Coordinates of C-alpha atoms in Angstrom, one line a residue:
X219 CA 183.7 52.4 121.1
X220 CA 180.2 52.5 119.9
X221 CA 178.9 53.2 123.4
X222 CA 181.1 56.2 123.8
X223 CA 179.6 58.1 120.7
X224 CA 178.5 61.6 121.7
X225 CA 175.0 62.8 121.1
X226 CA 174.9 66.0 118.8
X227 CA 174.1 69.3 120.5
X228 CA 170.8 70.8 119.8
X229 CA 170.9 74.4 118.4
X230 CA 168.3 76.8 117.3
X231 CA 169.0 76.0 113.7
X232 CA 167.9 72.4 114.2
X233 CA 164.7 73.2 116.0
X234 CA 161.6 72.4 114.0
X235 CA 159.5 75.2 112.6
X236 CA 156.6 74.4 114.8
X237 CA 158.8 74.6 117.9
X238 CA 159.7 78.2 117.0
X239 CA 156.1 79.1 116.5
X240 CA 155.3 77.7 119.8
X241 CA 158.0 79.6 121.6
X242 CA 157.2 83.0 120.0
X243 CA 153.5 83.3 119.5
X244 CA 153.8 87.0 118.7
X245 CA 155.5 86.2 115.4
X246 CA 152.5 84.2 114.2
X247 CA 151.3 85.6 110.9
X248 CA 147.9 87.3 111.0
X249 CA 145.3 86.1 108.7
X250 CA 142.1 88.1 107.8
X251 CA 138.9 86.9 109.4
X252 CA 136.3 85.1 107.4
X253 CA 133.9 88.1 107.4
X254 CA 136.5 90.4 105.9
X255 CA 137.4 87.9 103.3
X256 CA 133.7 87.5 102.3
X257 CA 133.3 91.3 102.0
X258 CA 136.4 91.7 99.8
X259 CA 135.2 88.9 97.7
X260 CA 131.9 90.7 96.9
X261 CA 133.4 94.2 96.2
X262 CA 133.8 95.1 92.6
X263 CA 137.0 96.6 91.4
X264 CA 137.2 99.3 88.6
X265 CA 139.0 96.8 86.3
X266 CA 136.0 94.5 86.6
X267 CA 133.8 97.0 84.7
X268 CA 133.7 96.2 81.0
X269 CA 133.5 100.0 80.2
X270 CA 136.6 100.8 82.2
X271 CA 139.3 102.7 80.2
X272 CA 142.8 103.3 81.4
X273 CA 145.4 105.7 80.2
X274 CA 146.6 103.0 77.8
X275 CA 143.2 102.9 76.1
X276 CA 143.3 106.8 75.5
X277 CA 146.5 107.5 73.8
X278 CA 147.4 111.3 73.6
X279 CA 147.0 113.0 70.2
X280 CA 149.6 115.3 68.6
X281 CA 148.4 118.8 68.1
X282 CA 150.1 121.9 66.9
X283 CA 150.2 125.0 69.2
X284 CA 150.6 128.6 68.3
X285 CA 148.1 128.6 65.4
X286 CA 147.6 131.8 63.5
X287 CA 144.8 134.2 64.5
X288 CA 141.4 133.8 63.0
X289 CA 141.0 136.9 60.9
X290 CA 137.2 136.6 60.7
X291 CA 137.0 136.7 64.5
X292 CA 139.5 139.5 64.7
X293 CA 137.3 141.5 62.2
X294 CA 134.2 141.0 64.3
X295 CA 136.0 141.8 67.5
X296 CA 137.4 145.0 65.9
X297 CA 134.0 146.1 64.7
X298 CA 132.5 146.1 68.2
X299 CA 134.6 149.0 69.7
X300 CA 134.3 151.0 66.5
X301 CA 130.5 150.6 66.4
X302 CA 130.2 151.4 70.1
X303 CA 132.3 154.5 69.7
X304 CA 130.1 155.7 66.8
X305 CA 126.9 155.1 68.8
X306 CA 128.4 157.0 71.7
X307 CA 129.1 160.0 69.4
X308 CA 125.6 159.7 68.1
X309 CA 124.2 159.8 71.6
X310 CA 126.1 163.0 72.2
X311 CA 124.2 164.6 69.3
X312 CA 121.0 163.2 70.6
X313 CA 121.7 164.7 74.1
X314 CA 122.3 168.1 72.5
X315 CA 119.0 167.8 70.5
X316 CA 117.0 166.7 73.5
X317 CA 118.4 169.4 75.8
X318 CA 117.5 172.1 73.2
X319 CA 114.0 170.6 72.8
X320 CA 113.3 170.6 76.5
X321 CA 114.7 174.2 76.8
X322 CA 112.3 175.3 74.0
X323 CA 109.3 173.6 75.6
X324 CA 110.1 175.1 79.0
X325 CA 110.4 178.5 77.5
X326 CA 106.8 178.1 76.2
X327 CA 105.6 177.1 79.6
X328 CA 106.6 180.4 81.2
X329 CA 104.5 182.4 78.7
X330 CA 101.0 183.5 79.4
X331 CA 98.3 181.1 78.2
X332 CA 96.7 181.8 74.8
X333 CA 93.0 181.6 73.9
X334 CA 92.4 178.6 71.7
X335 CA 90.9 179.8 68.4
X336 CA 87.8 178.1 67.0
X337 CA 89.6 176.5 64.1
X338 CA 93.2 175.1 64.5
X339 CA 95.6 174.6 61.7
X340 CA 96.8 171.0 62.3
X341 CA 100.1 171.7 60.5
X342 CA 101.0 174.4 63.0
X343 CA 100.4 172.3 66.1
X344 CA 104.1 171.3 66.1
X345 CA 105.1 174.9 66.5
X346 CA 102.8 175.3 69.6
X347 CA 103.6 172.0 71.3
X348 CA 103.6 172.4 75.1
X349 CA 102.0 175.8 74.7
X350 CA 99.7 176.8 77.5
X351 CA 96.1 177.6 76.3
X352 CA 92.7 178.0 77.7
X353 CA 89.3 177.3 76.1
X354 CA 85.6 177.7 77.1
X355 CA 82.9 175.2 76.2
X356 CA 80.6 172.5 77.4
X357 CA 81.6 168.9 78.1
X358 CA 80.1 166.2 75.9
X359 CA 80.0 163.4 78.5
X360 CA 77.9 161.2 76.2
X361 CA 81.0 160.9 74.0
X362 CA 83.5 160.3 76.7
X363 CA 86.3 157.8 76.0
X364 CA 88.4 155.9 78.5
X365 CA 92.0 155.0 77.5
X366 CA 93.5 152.2 79.5
X367 CA 94.7 150.6 81.5
X368 CA 96.9 153.3 82.8
X369 CA 98.9 153.2 86.1
X370 CA 99.2 156.1 88.5
X371 CA 101.3 155.7 91.6
X372 CA 100.9 151.9 91.2
X373 CA 97.1 152.0 90.9
X374 CA 95.3 150.8 87.9
X375 CA 92.9 153.2 86.1
X376 CA 92.0 155.1 82.9
X377 CA 92.6 158.4 81.1
X378 CA 89.4 160.3 80.6
X379 CA 89.1 162.0 77.2
X380 CA 86.0 164.2 76.7
X381 CA 85.2 166.4 73.7
X382 CA 84.8 170.1 74.6
X383 CA 82.0 171.6 72.5
X384 CA 82.6 175.3 71.9
X385 CA 79.9 176.3 69.5
X386 CA 78.2 178.5 72.1
X387 CA 81.5 180.4 72.6
X388 CA 81.8 181.0 68.8
X389 CA 78.3 181.7 67.7
X390 CA 78.1 182.4 64.0
X391 CA 81.1 180.2 63.3
X392 CA 80.0 177.5 60.8
X393 CA 83.0 175.2 61.2
X394 CA 83.7 172.6 63.8
X395 CA 85.1 174.1 67.0
X396 CA 85.1 171.0 69.2
X397 CA 88.4 169.7 70.5
X398 CA 89.5 166.6 72.5
X399 CA 90.6 167.2 76.1
X400 CA 92.5 164.7 78.2
X401 CA 91.0 165.5 81.5
X402 CA 93.3 163.2 83.5
X403 CA 93.4 159.9 85.3
X404 CA 90.7 158.1 87.4
X405 CA 91.0 154.8 89.2
X406 CA 89.4 151.6 87.8
X407 CA 86.6 151.6 90.4
X408 CA 85.2 155.0 89.1
X409 CA 85.2 154.0 85.5
X410 CA 81.3 153.9 85.3
X411 CA 79.9 157.5 85.1
X412 CA 77.3 156.9 87.8
X413 CA 80.0 156.3 90.4
X414 CA 81.5 159.8 89.9
X415 CA 78.8 162.5 89.6
X416 CA 81.1 165.2 90.8
X417 CA 83.2 164.7 87.6
X418 CA 80.3 165.4 85.2
X419 CA 79.6 169.2 85.2
X420 CA 76.8 170.2 82.9
X421 CA 77.4 174.0 82.6
X422 CA 80.0 176.0 80.7
X423 CA 83.6 175.4 81.9
X424 CA 87.0 177.0 81.3
X425 CA 89.7 174.5 80.6
X426 CA 93.4 175.3 81.0
X427 CA 95.9 173.0 79.6
X428 CA 98.7 172.2 77.1
X429 CA 98.4 172.0 73.4
X430 CA 100.1 168.8 72.4
X431 CA 101.2 167.0 69.2
X432 CA 99.4 163.8 68.2
X433 CA 100.9 160.7 69.8
X434 CA 102.9 158.1 67.8
X435 CA 101.7 154.5 68.2
X436 CA 104.3 151.7 68.7
X437 CA 104.0 148.2 67.4
X438 CA 103.4 146.7 70.9
X439 CA 100.2 148.6 71.6
X440 CA 97.0 146.8 70.5
X441 CA 94.6 148.5 68.1
X442 CA 91.7 150.5 69.4
X443 CA 88.2 149.1 69.1
X444 CA 85.8 152.1 68.9
X445 CA 82.7 149.9 68.3
X446 CA 83.3 148.2 71.6
X447 CA 84.4 151.3 73.5
X448 CA 87.9 149.9 74.0
X449 CA 90.7 152.5 73.7
X450 CA 94.2 151.4 74.3
X451 CA 96.1 154.2 72.7
X452 CA 95.3 157.9 72.2
X453 CA 95.0 157.9 68.4
X454 CA 93.9 161.5 68.0
X455 CA 92.7 161.2 64.5
X456 CA 90.7 158.1 65.1
X457 CA 89.2 159.5 68.3
X458 CA 88.3 162.8 66.6
X459 CA 86.5 160.9 63.8
X460 CA 84.6 158.9 66.5
X461 CA 83.6 161.9 68.4
X462 CA 83.1 164.3 65.5
X463 CA 85.6 166.9 66.6
X464 CA 88.8 168.4 65.4
X465 CA 92.0 166.3 65.6
X466 CA 93.3 168.6 68.4
X467 CA 94.7 167.2 71.6
X468 CA 94.6 169.3 74.8
X469 CA 95.9 168.0 78.1
X470 CA 94.2 169.7 81.1
X471 CA 96.6 170.8 83.8
X472 CA 96.3 171.3 87.5
X473 CA 98.5 172.3 90.5
X474 CA 100.2 169.1 91.8
X475 CA 98.8 169.4 95.3
X476 CA 98.8 166.1 97.3
X477 CA 95.6 166.9 99.2
X478 CA 93.8 168.0 96.0
X479 CA 94.9 164.8 94.2
X480 CA 93.7 162.7 97.1
X481 CA 90.3 164.3 97.2
X482 CA 89.9 164.0 93.5
X483 CA 90.8 160.4 93.5
X484 CA 88.3 159.6 96.2
X485 CA 85.5 161.3 94.3
X486 CA 86.4 160.0 90.9
X487 CA 87.3 163.5 89.5
X488 CA 90.0 163.2 86.9
X489 CA 93.5 164.1 88.1
X490 CA 95.2 166.3 85.5
X491 CA 98.9 166.6 84.8
X492 CA 101.2 169.3 86.0
X493 CA 102.2 172.1 83.6
X494 CA 105.7 170.8 83.1
X495 CA 107.9 169.1 80.5
X496 CA 107.9 165.3 81.2
X497 CA 110.3 164.2 78.4
X498 CA 112.8 161.6 79.4
X499 CA 116.5 162.5 78.9
X500 CA 118.6 159.4 79.4
X501 CA 121.2 160.1 76.7
X502 CA 124.0 160.8 79.3
X503 CA 123.6 157.2 80.5
X504 CA 123.7 155.9 77.0
X505 CA 126.9 157.9 76.2
X506 CA 128.6 156.3 79.3
X507 CA 127.4 152.8 78.3
X508 CA 128.6 153.0 74.7
X509 CA 131.9 154.5 75.4
X510 CA 132.6 152.0 78.2
X511 CA 131.7 149.2 75.9
X512 CA 134.1 150.6 73.2
X513 CA 136.9 150.9 75.7
X514 CA 136.4 147.4 77.1
X515 CA 136.3 145.7 73.7
X516 CA 139.2 147.8 72.5
X517 CA 141.3 146.5 75.4
X518 CA 140.2 142.9 74.6
X519 CA 141.2 143.4 70.9
X520 CA 144.6 144.7 72.0
X521 CA 145.2 141.7 74.3
X522 CA 144.3 139.3 71.5
X523 CA 146.5 140.9 68.9
X524 CA 149.4 141.3 71.3
X525 CA 149.5 137.6 72.1
X526 CA 151.9 135.9 69.6
X527 CA 150.3 133.4 67.3
X528 CA 153.5 131.3 66.5
X529 CA 157.2 131.2 67.3
X530 CA 159.1 130.9 70.6
X531 CA 158.5 128.2 73.1
X532 CA 154.7 128.4 72.6
X533 CA 155.0 126.9 69.1
X534 CA 155.7 123.3 68.2
X535 CA 153.9 120.0 68.7
X536 CA 152.5 119.0 72.1
X537 CA 150.5 116.1 73.3
X538 CA 147.0 116.4 74.4
X539 CA 144.7 113.8 75.7
X540 CA 141.0 114.4 74.7
X541 CA 139.6 111.2 76.2
X542 CA 139.2 112.6 79.8

């Protein structure tokens, strides 16, 4: 009976694990190569950094939304459109004043030139500003003064101011009849008198020009140095004391002809100004700027006030993380 014992049937369940691996090599687990394992071993992870912080390390803070408006900021924001509107209205008044002033000066330009008297009342010069005049006399080139630097068409140069002695024209007059005449512009190369002999006439001359008010010096212009012959600003009173003349400023005029200006520039003859009003009138641009600023800031003020400060869904307590 023992010889007839049957041998158990082999099934897949009883096959050893190494036998299955041998039969199905495609199911063998893939392991990373030695090179990749060495690279991963030397790479640092963010958690390895001692300064690394996660979201757990930065808990959110409870803040309150829908705070009330800052009344100080609203006051400042409200003053801007009001101030800009006031400045715009002020520029309208300035535009009216400047337009009337230019019209008055232009009316004086169309009148016939007046002979300049020997003695001029300085208090009345304002009433004759931009008035066309003519005067006879002799140039005092030994007392010439150069004001500069001054630019003309992008070229550096000077304004030539020469006293006009009129004692021969008014013989018997015991007072001072000399006046200061701004003859015009010369380039820097002709500043020395020996380089421009054509600009130094010695006989009697007739000067036509505009009677002008004394200039007002601003704080950015340096002071003149008469002892060094350095003049940066046409200080009429100071220049009159230096030259021994009346504090009267006359600007010589000429016809604005391009060919004439070119010839004068080449010879060093002063280029006079045109008989026209050269006052700037930019008040229209200022009006547009101030009113635009007033409108823009007014809209900003309305948007800030319109936004609710509390109540509704916007109010309450929310979480905000400030550590990122």
